[in-house]
Coordinates of C-alpha atoms and ligand atoms in Angstrom, one line a residue:
X1394 CA 48.5 180.1 87.2
X1395 CA 45.3 181.7 88.2
X1396 CA 43.8 178.4 89.2
X1397 CA 44.8 176.5 92.3
X1398 CA 46.1 173.3 90.5
X1399 CA 49.6 174.4 89.6
X1400 CA 50.4 175.5 93.1
X1401 CA 50.6 172.0 94.4
X1402 CA 54.1 171.8 93.1
X1403 CA 55.1 174.9 95.1
X1404 CA 53.5 173.4 98.2
X1405 CA 55.7 170.4 97.8
X1406 CA 58.9 172.4 97.3
X1407 CA 58.2 174.7 100.2
X1408 CA 57.3 171.9 102.6
X1409 CA 60.5 170.1 101.5
X1410 CA 62.6 173.2 102.1
X1411 CA 61.1 173.6 105.7
X1412 CA 62.1 170.1 106.6
X1413 CA 65.6 170.4 105.2
X1414 CA 66.2 173.8 106.8
X1415 CA 64.9 172.8 110.2
X1416 CA 66.9 169.5 110.2
X1417 CA 70.0 171.5 109.2
X1418 CA 69.4 174.0 112.1
X1419 CA 68.8 171.1 114.5
X1420 CA 72.0 169.5 113.4
X1421 CA 73.9 172.7 113.9
X1422 CA 72.3 173.4 117.3
X1423 CA 73.2 169.9 118.5
X1424 CA 76.6 170.3 117.0
X1425 CA 76.0 167.0 115.1
X1426 CA 78.9 167.0 112.8
X1427 CA 77.0 166.3 109.6
X1428 CA 73.6 167.7 108.6
X1429 CA 71.5 164.9 107.0
X1430 CA 72.0 166.1 103.4
X1431 CA 75.7 166.0 103.9
X1432 CA 75.5 162.6 105.5
X1433 CA 73.5 161.3 102.5
X1434 CA 76.0 162.9 100.1
X1435 CA 78.8 161.1 101.9
X1436 CA 76.9 157.9 101.8
X1437 CA 76.4 158.4 98.1
X1438 CA 80.2 158.9 97.7
X1439 CA 80.8 155.7 99.8
X1440 CA 78.5 153.7 97.7
X1441 CA 79.8 155.0 94.4
X1442 CA 82.4 152.8 92.7
X1443 CA 85.9 154.1 93.3
X1444 CA 86.8 155.0 89.7
X1445 CA 83.7 157.1 89.4
X1446 CA 84.5 159.0 92.5
X1447 CA 88.1 159.5 91.4
X1448 CA 86.9 160.8 88.0
X1449 CA 84.5 163.2 89.7
X1450 CA 87.2 164.5 92.0
X1451 CA 89.5 165.0 89.1
X1452 CA 86.9 166.7 87.0
X1453 CA 85.4 168.9 89.7
X1454 CA 88.7 169.3 91.6
X1455 CA 88.1 170.4 95.1
X1456 CA 84.4 171.2 94.4
X1457 CA 83.3 167.5 94.3
X1458 CA 81.6 167.6 97.7
X1459 CA 79.9 170.9 97.1
X1460 CA 78.8 169.7 93.6
X1461 CA 77.4 166.5 95.1
X1462 CA 75.4 168.5 97.7
X1463 CA 74.1 171.0 95.1
X1464 CA 73.2 168.1 92.8
X1465 CA 71.4 166.3 95.6
X1466 CA 69.5 169.5 96.5
X1467 CA 68.4 169.9 92.8
X1468 CA 67.1 166.3 92.7
X1469 CA 65.4 166.7 96.1
X1470 CA 63.6 169.9 94.8
X1471 CA 62.3 167.8 91.9
X1472 CA 61.2 165.0 94.3
X1473 CA 59.6 167.5 96.7
X1474 CA 57.7 169.1 93.8
X1475 CA 56.4 165.7 92.6
X1476 CA 55.4 164.8 96.2
X1477 CA 53.5 168.0 96.4
X1478 CA 51.7 167.2 93.1
X1479 CA 50.7 163.7 94.3
X1480 CA 49.6 165.1 97.7
X1481 CA 46.7 166.8 95.9
X1482 CA 44.9 163.5 95.5
X1483 CA 46.9 161.1 97.8
X1484 CA 48.6 162.8 100.7
X1485 CA 49.8 159.5 102.1
X1486 CA 51.9 158.9 99.1
X1487 CA 53.7 162.2 99.9
X1488 CA 54.1 161.2 103.5
X1489 CA 55.4 157.8 102.4
X1490 CA 57.9 159.6 100.2
X1491 CA 59.1 161.7 103.1
X1492 CA 59.5 158.6 105.2
X1493 CA 61.6 156.9 102.4
X1494 CA 63.8 160.0 102.2
X1495 CA 64.3 160.1 105.9
X1496 CA 65.1 156.4 105.8
X1497 CA 67.9 157.0 103.4
X1498 CA 69.3 159.7 105.7
X1499 CA 69.1 157.3 108.7
X1500 CA 71.0 154.6 106.8
X1501 CA 73.6 157.2 105.7
X1502 CA 74.0 158.3 109.3
X1503 CA 74.1 154.9 110.9
X1504 CA 76.7 153.6 108.5
X1505 CA 79.2 156.3 109.5
X1506 CA 82.2 155.2 111.5
X1507 CA 80.9 156.3 114.9
X1508 CA 77.1 156.6 114.7
X1509 CA 75.2 157.9 117.6
X1510 CA 71.5 158.2 118.3
X1511 CA 71.7 162.0 118.7
X1512 CA 72.7 162.1 115.0
X1513 CA 69.2 160.8 114.2
X1514 CA 67.4 163.7 116.0
X1515 CA 67.8 166.2 113.0
X1516 CA 66.3 163.6 110.7
X1517 CA 63.3 162.9 112.9
X1518 CA 62.7 166.6 113.4
X1519 CA 63.0 167.3 109.6
X1520 CA 60.5 164.5 108.9
X1521 CA 58.0 165.9 111.3
X1522 CA 58.4 169.4 109.8
X1523 CA 57.8 168.0 106.3
X1524 CA 54.6 166.4 107.3
X1525 CA 53.3 169.4 109.3
X1526 CA 54.3 172.0 106.6
X1527 CA 52.6 169.8 103.9
X1528 CA 49.5 169.5 106.0
X1529 CA 49.2 173.2 106.7
X1530 CA 49.9 174.4 103.1
X1531 CA 47.6 171.7 101.6
X1532 CA 44.8 172.7 103.9
X1533 CA 44.9 176.3 102.6
X1534 CA 45.3 175.3 99.0
X1535 CA 42.3 172.9 99.3
X1536 CA 40.1 175.6 100.6
X1537 CA 41.0 177.7 97.6
X1538 CA 40.1 174.8 95.3
X1539 CA 36.8 174.3 97.0
X1540 CA 35.9 177.9 96.6
X1541 CA 36.9 177.8 93.0
X1542 CA 34.8 174.8 92.3
X1543 CA 31.8 176.2 94.2
X1544 CA 29.0 177.7 92.1
X1545 CA 28.0 180.0 94.8
X1546 CA 28.8 183.6 93.7
X1547 CA 28.8 184.8 97.3
X1548 CA 32.1 183.1 98.1
X1549 CA 35.2 185.1 97.1
X1550 CA 38.1 183.3 95.4
X1551 CA 40.4 186.2 96.1
X1552 CA 40.1 185.9 99.8
X1553 CA 41.1 182.3 100.1
X1554 CA 43.8 182.7 97.5
X1555 CA 45.3 185.5 99.7
X1556 CA 45.2 183.2 102.7
X1557 CA 47.1 180.5 100.8
X1558 CA 49.8 182.9 99.7
X1559 CA 50.2 184.2 103.2
X1560 CA 50.6 180.6 104.4
X1561 CA 53.2 180.1 101.6
X1562 CA 55.1 183.2 102.6
X1563 CA 55.1 182.4 106.3
X1564 CA 56.3 178.8 105.7
X1565 CA 59.0 180.0 103.3
X1566 CA 60.1 182.6 105.8
X1567 CA 60.2 179.9 108.5
X1568 CA 62.5 177.8 106.2
X1569 CA 64.8 180.8 105.6
X1570 CA 64.9 181.4 109.3
X1571 CA 65.8 177.8 110.0
X1572 CA 68.6 178.0 107.4
X1573 CA 69.9 181.2 108.9
X1574 CA 69.8 179.8 112.5
X1575 CA 71.7 176.7 111.2
X1576 CA 74.4 178.9 109.8
X1577 CA 74.7 180.9 113.0
X1578 CA 74.6 177.9 115.3
X1579 CA 77.2 176.1 113.2
X1580 CA 79.5 179.0 113.1
X1581 CA 81.1 178.6 116.5
X1582 CA 81.8 175.0 115.8
X1583 CA 83.2 175.9 112.3
X1584 CA 85.4 178.5 113.9
X1585 CA 86.7 176.1 116.5
X1586 CA 87.3 173.5 113.8
X1587 CA 89.1 176.1 111.7
X1588 CA 91.4 177.2 114.5
X1589 CA 92.1 173.6 115.3
X1590 CA 93.1 172.9 111.7
X1591 CA 95.4 175.9 111.6
X1592 CA 97.2 175.1 114.9
X1593 CA 100.8 174.1 114.6
X1594 CA 101.8 172.9 118.1
X1595 CA 105.5 172.9 118.9
X1596 CA 106.5 169.9 120.9
X1597 CA 103.6 167.8 119.7
X1598 CA 105.1 165.0 117.7
X1599 CA 103.7 162.1 115.7
X1600 CA 103.2 158.8 117.5
X1601 CA 105.4 155.9 116.7
X1602 CA 104.3 152.4 117.8
X1603 CA 107.1 151.3 120.3
X1604 CA 109.1 148.3 119.2
X1605 CA 107.6 145.0 120.1
X1606 CA 104.4 146.6 121.5
X1607 CA 102.1 145.2 118.8
X1608 CA 101.4 141.6 117.7
X1609 CA 100.2 141.2 114.2
X1610 CA 97.0 139.3 114.8
X1611 CA 93.7 139.9 113.0
X1612 CA 91.0 141.1 115.3
X1613 CA 93.4 142.2 118.1
X1614 CA 93.0 145.9 119.0
X1615 CA 95.8 147.9 117.5
X1616 CA 98.4 149.3 120.0
X1617 CA 97.4 152.8 119.1
X1618 CA 93.6 153.6 119.0
X1619 CA 93.1 156.1 116.1
X1620 CA 91.3 159.3 117.2
X1621 CA 88.2 158.4 115.1
X1622 CA 87.9 155.0 116.8
X1623 CA 88.5 156.2 120.3
X1624 CA 85.5 155.7 122.5
X1625 CA 83.5 158.8 123.4
X1626 CA 81.8 159.4 126.7
X1627 CA 80.4 162.7 127.9
X1628 CA 77.2 164.3 129.1
X1629 CA 77.4 167.1 126.5
X1630 CA 74.6 167.0 123.9
X1631 CA 76.2 170.0 122.4
X1632 CA 79.9 169.7 122.3
X1633 CA 81.6 172.9 123.5
X1634 CA 83.2 174.7 120.6
X1635 CA 86.0 176.6 122.1
X1636 CA 88.4 178.9 120.2
X1637 CA 91.8 178.5 121.8
X1638 CA 92.3 182.3 121.7
X1639 CA 89.4 182.6 124.2
X1640 CA 90.3 179.6 126.4
X1641 CA 91.5 180.1 130.0
X1642 CA 92.1 177.8 132.9
X1643 CA 91.6 179.2 136.3
X1644 CA 93.4 177.5 139.2
X1645 CA 92.1 178.7 142.6
X1646 CA 90.7 177.7 145.9
X1647 CA 93.1 176.4 148.6
X1648 CA 96.2 177.8 147.0
X1649 CA 98.7 180.4 147.9
X1650 CA 98.7 182.0 144.4
X1651 CA 95.7 181.9 142.0
X1652 CA 96.8 181.1 138.5
X1653 CA 95.0 181.9 135.2
X1654 CA 96.5 180.2 132.1
X1655 CA 95.8 181.2 128.6
X1656 CA 96.2 178.7 125.7
X1657 CA 99.4 180.5 124.6
X1658 CA 100.8 180.4 128.1
X1659 CA 100.1 176.7 128.2
X1660 CA 101.6 175.7 124.9
X1661 CA 104.7 177.8 125.6
X1662 CA 105.5 175.5 128.5
X1663 CA 107.5 172.3 128.3
X1664 CA 105.5 169.6 126.5
X1665 CA 105.5 166.0 127.9
X1666 CA 104.4 163.2 125.6
X1667 CA 103.6 159.6 126.4
X1668 CA 101.4 156.6 125.7
X1669 CA 98.5 156.5 128.2
X1670 CA 95.5 154.2 128.2
X1671 CA 92.2 155.8 129.2
X1672 CA 89.2 153.8 130.2
X1673 CA 85.7 154.4 131.5
X1674 CA 84.4 153.2 134.8
X1675 CA 81.3 152.0 132.9
X1676 CA 83.3 149.6 130.8
X1677 CA 81.9 146.1 131.6
X1678 CA 84.3 143.1 131.6
X1679 CA 85.3 142.5 128.0
X1680 CA 83.9 145.9 126.9
X1681 CA 85.1 148.5 124.5
X1682 CA 85.2 151.7 126.5
X1683 CA 89.0 151.8 126.5
X1684 CA 91.6 153.3 124.2
X1685 CA 95.3 153.9 124.0
X1686 CA 96.7 157.1 122.6
X1687 CA 99.9 159.2 122.4
X1688 CA 99.1 162.2 124.5
X1689 CA 101.0 165.5 124.4
X1690 CA 100.5 168.1 127.2
X1691 CA 101.9 170.0 130.1
X1692 CA 102.5 168.3 133.4
X1693 CA 100.0 169.5 136.1
X1694 CA 102.5 168.8 138.9
X1695 CA 104.6 171.8 138.0
X1696 CA 101.6 174.2 137.5
X1697 CA 99.9 173.1 140.7
X1698 CA 103.2 173.5 142.6
X1699 CA 103.4 177.1 141.3
X1700 CA 99.9 177.7 142.7
X1701 CA 101.0 176.3 146.0
X1702 CA 98.3 174.1 147.5
X1703 CA 97.5 174.8 151.1
X1704 CA 97.6 172.4 154.1
X1705 CA 94.6 170.2 154.2
X1706 CA 93.7 170.3 150.5
X1707 CA 93.3 166.7 149.1
X1708 CA 91.2 167.2 146.0
X1709 CA 90.9 169.2 142.8
X1710 CA 87.4 170.0 141.6
X1711 CA 87.7 170.2 137.8
X1712 CA 85.0 171.9 135.8
X1713 CA 84.5 171.8 132.0
X1714 CA 83.2 174.6 129.9
X1715 CA 79.8 172.9 129.8
X1716 CA 79.6 172.6 133.5
X1717 CA 80.5 169.0 134.1
X1718 CA 82.6 168.4 137.2
X1719 CA 84.9 165.8 138.6
X1720 CA 86.9 165.4 141.8
X1721 CA 90.5 164.3 141.4
X1722 CA 92.9 163.4 144.2
X1723 CA 95.4 166.3 144.5
X1724 CA 98.2 163.8 145.1
X1725 CA 97.6 162.0 141.8
X1726 CA 97.9 165.3 140.0
X1727 CA 101.1 166.3 141.8
X1728 CA 103.1 163.0 142.0
X1729 CA 106.6 163.3 140.5
X1730 CA 106.3 159.9 138.9
X1731 CA 102.9 160.3 137.3
X1732 CA 102.2 162.0 134.0
X1733 CA 99.1 163.9 135.0
X1734 CA 98.7 166.2 132.0
X1735 CA 96.8 169.1 130.7
X1736 CA 96.7 167.5 127.3
X1737 CA 96.6 169.5 124.1
X1738 CA 97.5 166.8 121.6
X1739 CA 96.1 163.3 120.9
X1740 CA 98.0 161.0 118.6
X1741 CA 100.1 163.8 117.3
X1742 CA 97.2 166.2 116.4
X1743 CA 95.5 168.9 118.4
X1744 CA 92.8 167.3 120.5
X1745 CA 89.7 166.5 118.4
X1746 CA 86.7 168.7 119.5
X1747 CA 84.8 165.6 120.8
X1748 CA 87.8 164.6 122.9
X1749 CA 88.1 168.0 124.7
X1750 CA 89.6 170.6 122.4
X1751 CA 91.5 172.7 123.2
X1752 CA 92.6 171.3 126.6
X1753 CA 91.6 168.3 128.7
X1754 CA 93.1 166.5 131.7
X1755 CA 94.6 163.0 131.5
X1756 CA 95.7 161.2 134.6
X1757 CA 97.2 157.7 134.2
X1758 CA 95.7 155.2 136.5
X1759 CA 92.3 156.9 137.2
X1760 CA 89.0 156.3 135.4
X1761 CA 87.9 159.1 133.1
X1762 CA 85.0 160.1 135.3
X1763 CA 87.3 161.3 138.2
X1764 CA 90.1 162.7 136.1
X1765 CA 89.9 163.2 132.3
X1766 CA 87.9 166.5 132.1
X1767 CA 87.4 167.5 128.5
X1768 CA 87.1 171.2 127.7
X1769 CA 88.5 171.9 131.2
X1770 CA 88.3 175.6 132.2
X1771 CA 88.5 175.5 136.0
X1772 CA 90.4 173.8 138.8
X1773 CA 89.5 174.4 142.4
X1774 CA 92.0 173.0 144.9
X1775 CA 89.8 171.9 147.8
X1776 CA 88.8 169.0 150.1
X1777 CA 86.8 165.9 149.1
X1778 CA 84.7 166.4 152.2
X1779 CA 83.6 169.8 150.7
X1780 CA 82.6 168.8 147.2
X1781 CA 80.3 166.5 145.2
X1782 CA 81.2 166.0 141.6
X1783 CA 78.8 165.2 138.8
X1784 CA 78.9 161.3 138.9
X1785 CA 79.5 161.2 142.7
X1786 CA 76.1 162.8 143.1
X1787 CA 74.6 160.0 141.0
X1788 CA 75.9 157.2 143.2
X1789 CA 79.4 156.6 141.7
X1790 CA 82.4 156.3 144.0
X1791 CA 84.3 159.4 145.1
X1792 CA 87.6 157.8 144.2
X1793 CA 88.1 156.0 140.9
X1794 CA 91.4 154.2 140.6
X1795 CA 91.5 151.9 137.6
X1796 CA 90.9 148.3 138.4
X1797 CA 93.2 145.7 136.7
X1798 CA 91.5 143.9 133.9
X1799 CA 92.0 141.9 130.8
X1800 CA 90.0 140.7 127.8
X1801 CA 90.1 138.1 125.1
X1802 CA 89.7 139.7 121.6
X1803 CA 90.7 136.7 119.5
X1804 CA 88.9 134.4 119.0
X1805 CA 85.6 136.3 119.4
X1806 CA 82.9 135.1 121.7
X1807 CA 80.9 132.4 119.9
X1808 CA 83.4 131.8 117.1
X1809 CA 83.7 128.5 115.4
X1810 CA 87.2 127.3 114.7
X1811 CA 88.8 124.1 113.2
X1812 CA 90.4 121.8 115.8
X1813 CA 94.1 122.0 116.5
X1814 CA 96.2 125.1 117.3
X1815 CA 94.2 128.2 117.9
X1816 CA 95.7 131.7 118.4
X1817 CA 94.2 133.4 121.4
X1818 CA 95.0 137.1 122.1
X1819 CA 93.8 140.2 123.7
X1820 CA 94.8 143.1 126.0
X1821 CA 95.3 143.6 129.7
X1822 CA 95.7 146.8 131.8
X1823 CA 96.5 148.1 135.2
X1824 CA 97.5 151.7 134.5
X1825 CA 100.2 153.1 136.7
X1826 CA 101.0 149.8 138.2
X1827 CA 101.7 147.7 135.1
X1828 CA 100.9 144.2 134.1
X1829 CA 103.3 141.5 135.0
X1830 CA 101.5 138.5 133.5
X1831 CA 98.5 137.2 131.8
X1832 CA 97.1 133.7 132.0
X1833 CA 94.4 131.8 130.0
X1834 CA 92.3 128.9 131.1
X1835 CA 90.4 126.4 129.0
X1836 CA 87.2 124.9 130.5
X1837 CA 88.3 125.6 134.1
X1838 CA 91.6 123.7 133.7
X1839 CA 95.1 124.9 134.6
X1840 CA 96.0 128.5 134.0
X1841 CA 98.5 128.8 131.1
X1842 CA 100.9 131.7 130.8
X1843 CA 100.5 134.0 127.8
X1844 CA 103.3 135.8 126.1
X1845 CA 103.2 139.6 126.7
X1846 CA 104.1 142.2 124.1
X1847 CA 106.4 145.1 125.1
X1848 CA 105.2 148.3 126.7
X1849 CA 106.9 151.7 126.9
X1850 CA 105.7 152.4 130.5
X1851 CA 103.2 151.1 133.1
X1852 CA 100.4 153.5 132.0
X1853 CA 99.3 151.6 129.0
X1854 CA 97.5 148.4 128.1
X1855 CA 99.6 145.4 127.1
X1856 CA 98.9 143.0 124.3
X1857 CA 99.1 139.3 125.0
X1858 CA 98.9 136.0 123.0
X1859 CA 99.0 132.3 123.5
X1860 CA 98.6 129.2 121.3
X1861 CA 96.0 126.9 122.5
X1862 CA 95.5 123.3 121.5
X1863 CA 91.8 122.6 121.5
X1864 CA 89.8 119.5 120.7
X1865 CA 86.5 119.2 119.0
X1866 CA 83.5 120.4 121.0
X1867 CA 82.3 123.5 122.9
X1868 CA 84.9 125.2 125.1
X1869 CA 85.1 128.1 127.4
X1870 CA 88.1 130.4 127.5
X1871 CA 89.0 132.7 130.4
X1872 CA 91.7 135.3 131.0
X1873 CA 93.1 136.9 134.1
X1874 CA 96.0 139.2 134.7
X1875 CA 98.6 139.8 137.4
X1876 CA 99.9 143.3 138.1
X1877 CA 103.4 144.3 139.0
X1878 CA 102.5 144.5 142.7
X1879 CA 101.8 140.8 142.5
X1880 CA 98.1 141.1 142.8
X1881 CA 96.0 138.6 140.8
X1882 CA 93.0 139.9 139.0
X1883 CA 89.9 138.8 141.0
X1884 CA 87.4 136.4 139.6
X1885 CA 84.6 137.9 141.7
X1886 CA 82.1 139.3 139.2
X1887 CA 81.0 142.8 140.1
X1888 CA 79.0 145.4 138.1
X1889 CA 80.4 148.7 136.9
X1890 CA 78.5 150.7 139.6
X1891 CA 79.9 152.2 141.8
X1892 CA 83.6 152.0 141.1
X1893 CA 84.2 149.7 138.1
X1894 CA 83.5 146.1 137.1
X1895 CA 85.6 143.1 138.1
X1896 CA 85.6 139.5 137.0
X1897 CA 87.3 137.3 134.4
X1898 CA 86.4 137.8 130.8
X1899 CA 85.0 134.5 129.6
X1900 CA 84.1 133.5 126.0
X1901 CA 82.6 130.5 124.3
X1902 CA 84.4 128.7 121.5
X1903 CA 83.1 126.0 119.3
X1904 CA 85.7 123.7 117.8
X1905 CA 84.8 121.7 114.7
X1906 CA 86.7 118.7 113.4
Ligands
MTE641 N1 83.6 167.7 130.1 C1 83.4 166.4 130.3 N2 84.6 165.7 130.4 C2 84.5 164.3 130.6 C3 83.2 163.7 130.7 C4 82.1 164.5 130.5 O1 80.9 164.0 130.6 N3 82.2 165.8 130.3 N4 83.2 162.3 130.8 C5 84.4 161.7 131.4 C6 84.3 160.2 131.3 S1 83.2 159.4 132.2 C7 85.2 159.5 130.5 S2 85.3 157.9 130.5 C8 86.2 160.3 129.6 C9 86.1 159.8 128.2 O2 86.9 160.5 127.4 P1 86.8 160.4 125.8 O3 85.4 160.7 125.4 O4 87.8 161.3 125.2 O5 87.1 158.9 125.5 O6 86.0 161.7 129.6 C10 85.7 162.2 130.9 N5 85.6 163.6 130.8
MO642 MO1 83.6 157.2 132.0

């Protein structure tokens, strides 16, 4: 290929490689679980008819995923080469091709169980790299072409050809560097995931739904929130990837004896397990930022007692590996009758990395932002008057006890149902106090008592249900709870800021004849 023409294929392939490598590196740096290619591969698997997938898995044994990724890379190489070729005359066709490819990746990512916007960053970065790399390489190749076509003997083809190859080498090197960076950045996460998979935690048992805790109603939240459906809230763009072997928790400050715990120290202690419902202060009335899990961990009361808090201390400033902080009332962590835990297990498994692996705090009855530190590494016993935690600095309340609340999940807001008997159901919670009753009201009429499912303790949500007889027309349903202290959930609507929303969850229902 002494003439410039044939090289357009190469330009396409190299530009394509740069985009893929950089998006892979970005995904790894951001600790996004799946790089775009893998997300697309998984999307392909999801869209492929079951029998075909089964056949492929049987034929390829464990290598089905790898084979799919390799096959996709082969097809992509071909597509990139073609895009390079068409870019010679119509660069915008190549750009349109990139946009389509990125669009496929976006769909693949957004159709995953818990999509998040951050997962789209690697795709956008990759798309930009495709376009820039193509523009740069095409520019040098075009100069070479111009020189070749020119009649002027004074211009030297060799010279521009060399420039083009330098550009090719530099771009290819950049792609290789991106790939390498991706591997290195991903390795901490891979190691942490590997350690997590290999952990066998004594005393961490599989959850069993307590008898009578769950109504069998379509659309009602299951009693147990599976780990992959559990809401995620944190400030970490890059989730800390901590190997348990390197984890330590330092307890210091206003204590008689400073304590440093290693992971093996911690798991060797007595493990306490229980159902605890965790929710976020930012959960609006009727919102989804709540989940119920079977937590396994070590009670903080005993550990803090060993450290010996000093007179005047009323707070513990917790810090995570990524530097997030929260202030927790010392009393809540030390109460005999409260399961404040250094949790190592969630629903019978080691904590998922996103939920704080290897160790997080869980305190029944407090919102997450003042208690549930994921990736916790430091606890300073102190005074509230001496500290300002992450969210407190941003205007949220210093103290964050959970507010009693309830929501209607069935029917769904805006549903249309036939007239007659309608099942109405949902959940209510007042962690660490307990729910005594739930009532539902239709169109501002009398409050009717709902039936409550069972609960194993006062730290969880409770399911409720009621049969309503509704006539044709538009109706409004409302729910309120009463806690075991006899307090009735307030109907005063307040926003989540600064210390949690209040008000009755209200939905519209349209009843047809
Ligand atoms: N390290 C760390 N821990 C954190 C947070 C955080 O931003 N960083 N957010 C808190 C908040 S606001 C909530 S509601 C819970 C959410 O826990 P989850 O993501 O496991 O559901 O974690 C808490 N722990
Ligand atoms: Mo939160």
